[in-house]
mmCIF file of the C-alpha atoms, coordinates in Angstrom:
data_MODEL
# 
_entry.id   MODEL 
# 
loop_
_atom_site.group_PDB 
_atom_site.id 
_atom_site.type_symbol 
_atom_site.label_atom_id 
_atom_site.label_alt_id 
_atom_site.label_comp_id 
_atom_site.label_asym_id 
_atom_site.label_entity_id 
_atom_site.label_seq_id 
_atom_site.pdbx_PDB_ins_code 
_atom_site.Cartn_x 
_atom_site.Cartn_y 
_atom_site.Cartn_z 
_atom_site.occupancy 
_atom_site.B_iso_or_equiv 
_atom_site.pdbx_formal_charge 
_atom_site.auth_seq_id 
_atom_site.auth_comp_id 
_atom_site.auth_asym_id 
_atom_site.auth_atom_id 
_atom_site.pdbx_PDB_model_num 
ATOM 1  C CA . UNK A 1 1  ? 133.843 157.497 -16.194 1.00 0.00 ? 1  UNK A CA 1 
ATOM 2  C CA . UNK A 1 2  ? 134.441 153.643 -14.052 1.00 0.00 ? 2  UNK A CA 1 
ATOM 3  C CA . UNK A 1 3  ? 138.219 152.314 -14.836 1.00 0.00 ? 3  UNK A CA 1 
ATOM 4  C CA . UNK A 1 4  ? 137.990 148.767 -15.580 1.00 0.00 ? 4  UNK A CA 1 
ATOM 5  C CA . UNK A 1 5  ? 139.021 147.347 -12.351 1.00 0.00 ? 5  UNK A CA 1 
ATOM 6  C CA . UNK A 1 6  ? 137.576 145.554 -9.607  1.00 0.00 ? 6  UNK A CA 1 
ATOM 7  C CA . UNK A 1 7  ? 137.311 147.135 -6.122  1.00 0.00 ? 7  UNK A CA 1 
ATOM 8  C CA . UNK A 1 8  ? 137.232 145.665 -2.991  1.00 0.00 ? 8  UNK A CA 1 
ATOM 9  C CA . UNK A 1 9  ? 134.456 144.165 -1.610  1.00 0.00 ? 9  UNK A CA 1 
ATOM 10 C CA . UNK A 1 10 ? 133.275 144.240 -5.392  1.00 0.00 ? 10 UNK A CA 1 
ATOM 11 C CA . UNK A 1 11 ? 131.774 140.621 -7.132  1.00 0.00 ? 11 UNK A CA 1 
ATOM 12 C CA . UNK A 1 12 ? 134.469 139.892 -9.958  1.00 0.00 ? 12 UNK A CA 1 
ATOM 13 C CA . UNK A 1 13 ? 132.749 140.083 -13.411 1.00 0.00 ? 13 UNK A CA 1 
ATOM 14 C CA . UNK A 1 14 ? 132.845 136.357 -14.948 1.00 0.00 ? 14 UNK A CA 1 
ATOM 15 C CA . UNK A 1 15 ? 135.295 134.563 -11.919 1.00 0.00 ? 15 UNK A CA 1 
ATOM 16 C CA . UNK A 1 16 ? 132.830 131.395 -12.806 1.00 0.00 ? 16 UNK A CA 1 
ATOM 17 C CA . UNK A 1 17 ? 134.443 131.290 -16.290 1.00 0.00 ? 17 UNK A CA 1 
ATOM 18 C CA . UNK A 1 18 ? 137.846 132.374 -15.443 1.00 0.00 ? 18 UNK A CA 1 
ATOM 19 C CA . UNK A 1 19 ? 136.998 129.248 -12.483 1.00 0.00 ? 19 UNK A CA 1 
ATOM 20 C CA . UNK A 1 20 ? 135.918 127.198 -15.834 1.00 0.00 ? 20 UNK A CA 1 
ATOM 21 C CA . UNK A 1 21 ? 139.360 127.692 -17.939 1.00 0.00 ? 21 UNK A CA 1 
ATOM 22 C CA . UNK A 1 22 ? 141.153 127.386 -15.110 1.00 0.00 ? 22 UNK A CA 1 
ATOM 23 C CA . UNK A 1 23 ? 139.998 123.697 -15.030 1.00 0.00 ? 23 UNK A CA 1 
ATOM 24 C CA . UNK A 1 24 ? 140.373 123.243 -18.885 1.00 0.00 ? 24 UNK A CA 1 
ATOM 25 C CA . UNK A 1 25 ? 144.026 124.437 -18.723 1.00 0.00 ? 25 UNK A CA 1 
ATOM 26 C CA . UNK A 1 26 ? 147.179 122.494 -19.996 1.00 0.00 ? 26 UNK A CA 1 
ATOM 27 C CA . UNK A 1 27 ? 149.002 124.847 -18.635 1.00 0.00 ? 27 UNK A CA 1 
ATOM 28 C CA . UNK A 1 28 ? 148.131 127.635 -15.934 1.00 0.00 ? 28 UNK A CA 1 
ATOM 29 C CA . UNK A 1 29 ? 150.437 130.609 -15.130 1.00 0.00 ? 29 UNK A CA 1 
ATOM 30 C CA . UNK A 1 30 ? 150.051 132.983 -12.588 1.00 0.00 ? 30 UNK A CA 1 
ATOM 31 C CA . UNK A 1 31 ? 152.063 136.571 -13.248 1.00 0.00 ? 31 UNK A CA 1 
ATOM 32 C CA . UNK A 1 32 ? 152.664 139.713 -11.358 1.00 0.00 ? 32 UNK A CA 1 
ATOM 33 C CA . UNK A 1 33 ? 150.370 139.267 -8.108  1.00 0.00 ? 33 UNK A CA 1 
ATOM 34 C CA . UNK A 1 34 ? 150.659 138.852 -4.120  1.00 0.00 ? 34 UNK A CA 1 
ATOM 35 C CA . UNK A 1 35 ? 148.140 136.187 -4.538  1.00 0.00 ? 35 UNK A CA 1 
ATOM 36 C CA . UNK A 1 36 ? 146.142 137.970 -1.646  1.00 0.00 ? 36 UNK A CA 1 
ATOM 37 C CA . UNK A 1 37 ? 142.984 139.556 -2.714  1.00 0.00 ? 37 UNK A CA 1 
ATOM 38 C CA . UNK A 1 38 ? 140.215 136.994 -3.575  1.00 0.00 ? 38 UNK A CA 1 
ATOM 39 C CA . UNK A 1 39 ? 138.597 134.936 -5.229  1.00 0.00 ? 39 UNK A CA 1 
ATOM 40 C CA . UNK A 1 40 ? 141.067 135.814 -8.029  1.00 0.00 ? 40 UNK A CA 1 
ATOM 41 C CA . UNK A 1 41 ? 143.516 134.600 -6.267  1.00 0.00 ? 41 UNK A CA 1 
ATOM 42 C CA . UNK A 1 42 ? 141.889 131.443 -5.693  1.00 0.00 ? 42 UNK A CA 1 
ATOM 43 C CA . UNK A 1 43 ? 141.652 129.929 -9.698  1.00 0.00 ? 43 UNK A CA 1 
ATOM 44 C CA . UNK A 1 44 ? 145.411 128.572 -9.164  1.00 0.00 ? 44 UNK A CA 1 
ATOM 45 C CA . UNK A 1 45 ? 143.329 126.164 -7.001  1.00 0.00 ? 45 UNK A CA 1 
ATOM 46 C CA . UNK A 1 46 ? 141.046 125.151 -9.138  1.00 0.00 ? 46 UNK A CA 1 
ATOM 47 C CA . UNK A 1 47 ? 143.644 123.801 -12.095 1.00 0.00 ? 47 UNK A CA 1 
ATOM 48 C CA . UNK A 1 48 ? 143.401 119.992 -12.251 1.00 0.00 ? 48 UNK A CA 1 
ATOM 49 C CA . UNK A 1 49 ? 145.707 118.081 -10.804 1.00 0.00 ? 49 UNK A CA 1 
ATOM 50 C CA . UNK A 1 50 ? 149.517 116.722 -12.638 1.00 0.00 ? 50 UNK A CA 1 
ATOM 51 C CA . UNK A 1 51 ? 148.700 120.660 -15.208 1.00 0.00 ? 51 UNK A CA 1 
ATOM 52 C CA . UNK A 1 52 ? 151.647 122.526 -14.750 1.00 0.00 ? 52 UNK A CA 1 
ATOM 53 C CA . UNK A 1 53 ? 151.836 125.666 -12.721 1.00 0.00 ? 53 UNK A CA 1 
ATOM 54 C CA . UNK A 1 54 ? 153.685 128.398 -13.221 1.00 0.00 ? 54 UNK A CA 1 
ATOM 55 C CA . UNK A 1 55 ? 154.472 131.854 -10.691 1.00 0.00 ? 55 UNK A CA 1 
ATOM 56 C CA . UNK A 1 56 ? 156.107 134.733 -11.648 1.00 0.00 ? 56 UNK A CA 1 
ATOM 57 C CA . UNK A 1 57 ? 156.632 137.658 -9.311  1.00 0.00 ? 57 UNK A CA 1 
ATOM 58 C CA . UNK A 1 58 ? 159.719 139.636 -7.678  1.00 0.00 ? 58 UNK A CA 1 
ATOM 59 C CA . UNK A 1 59 ? 158.030 138.936 -4.487  1.00 0.00 ? 59 UNK A CA 1 
ATOM 60 C CA . UNK A 1 60 ? 156.434 135.922 -4.506  1.00 0.00 ? 60 UNK A CA 1 
ATOM 61 C CA . UNK A 1 61 ? 153.866 135.046 -2.071  1.00 0.00 ? 61 UNK A CA 1 
ATOM 62 C CA . UNK A 1 62 ? 153.650 130.980 -0.207  1.00 0.00 ? 62 UNK A CA 1 
ATOM 63 C CA . UNK A 1 63 ? 152.206 129.105 -2.852  1.00 0.00 ? 63 UNK A CA 1 
ATOM 64 C CA . UNK A 1 64 ? 150.685 125.203 -2.426  1.00 0.00 ? 64 UNK A CA 1 
ATOM 65 C CA . UNK A 1 65 ? 153.492 122.541 -2.974  1.00 0.00 ? 65 UNK A CA 1 
ATOM 66 C CA . UNK A 1 66 ? 153.916 121.475 -6.851  1.00 0.00 ? 66 UNK A CA 1 
ATOM 67 C CA . UNK A 1 67 ? 153.808 125.321 -7.655  1.00 0.00 ? 67 UNK A CA 1 
ATOM 68 C CA . UNK A 1 68 ? 157.613 126.451 -9.598  1.00 0.00 ? 68 UNK A CA 1 
ATOM 69 C CA . UNK A 1 69 ? 157.685 129.475 -8.722  1.00 0.00 ? 69 UNK A CA 1 
ATOM 70 C CA . UNK A 1 70 ? 159.565 132.044 -11.076 1.00 0.00 ? 70 UNK A CA 1 
ATOM 71 C CA . UNK A 1 71 ? 161.130 134.794 -8.876  1.00 0.00 ? 71 UNK A CA 1 
ATOM 72 C CA . UNK A 1 72 ? 161.606 137.369 -10.801 1.00 0.00 ? 72 UNK A CA 1 
ATOM 73 C CA . UNK A 1 73 ? 160.090 140.556 -12.813 1.00 0.00 ? 73 UNK A CA 1 
ATOM 74 C CA . UNK A 1 74 ? 157.333 140.087 -15.575 1.00 0.00 ? 74 UNK A CA 1 
ATOM 75 C CA . UNK A 1 75 ? 159.500 140.740 -17.930 1.00 0.00 ? 75 UNK A CA 1 
ATOM 76 C CA . UNK A 1 76 ? 162.707 137.874 -17.002 1.00 0.00 ? 76 UNK A CA 1 
ATOM 77 C CA . UNK A 1 77 ? 159.943 135.846 -16.149 1.00 0.00 ? 77 UNK A CA 1 
ATOM 78 C CA . UNK A 1 78 ? 158.726 134.691 -19.243 1.00 0.00 ? 78 UNK A CA 1 
ATOM 79 C CA . UNK A 1 79 ? 162.189 134.701 -20.580 1.00 0.00 ? 79 UNK A CA 1 
ATOM 80 C CA . UNK A 1 80 ? 162.902 132.684 -17.696 1.00 0.00 ? 80 UNK A CA 1 
ATOM 81 C CA . UNK A 1 81 ? 159.248 130.104 -18.143 1.00 0.00 ? 81 UNK A CA 1 
ATOM 82 C CA . UNK A 1 82 ? 160.192 129.788 -22.395 1.00 0.00 ? 82 UNK A CA 1 
ATOM 83 C CA . UNK A 1 83 ? 163.468 127.811 -20.978 1.00 0.00 ? 83 UNK A CA 1 
ATOM 84 C CA . UNK A 1 84 ? 161.028 125.308 -18.890 1.00 0.00 ? 84 UNK A CA 1 
ATOM 85 C CA . UNK A 1 85 ? 158.762 125.081 -21.590 1.00 0.00 ? 85 UNK A CA 1 
ATOM 86 C CA . UNK A 1 86 ? 161.155 124.930 -24.974 1.00 0.00 ? 86 UNK A CA 1 
ATOM 87 C CA . UNK A 1 87 ? 163.805 123.171 -22.562 1.00 0.00 ? 87 UNK A CA 1 
# 
C-alpha cells in the first residue's frame, strides 16, 4: 500500500493547479515546512505582488522580503496569524 506522500525525485501531482491557486490567492499562508523541498517550496514565489504572505514555523527558513514570519509552532502560530488578520 502506498502512502499519500511524494517521494524524493517524484513529480508532484497537481503542482500546476497549486501554482494557479497561488497566483489567484488573496492571502497565502505557509505552515510547518523547511521550504527546502521543491517544487512545492516554490509556490510562494507565484503569489502576486502585494498579496500578504505569512510563514508559520518554529524554525523558519530564510524567505523573500515581504513575507511575514511567525516563528511559532502551528497551533500557536495560527492564533498569532488570526491576530494579524483581525487586528
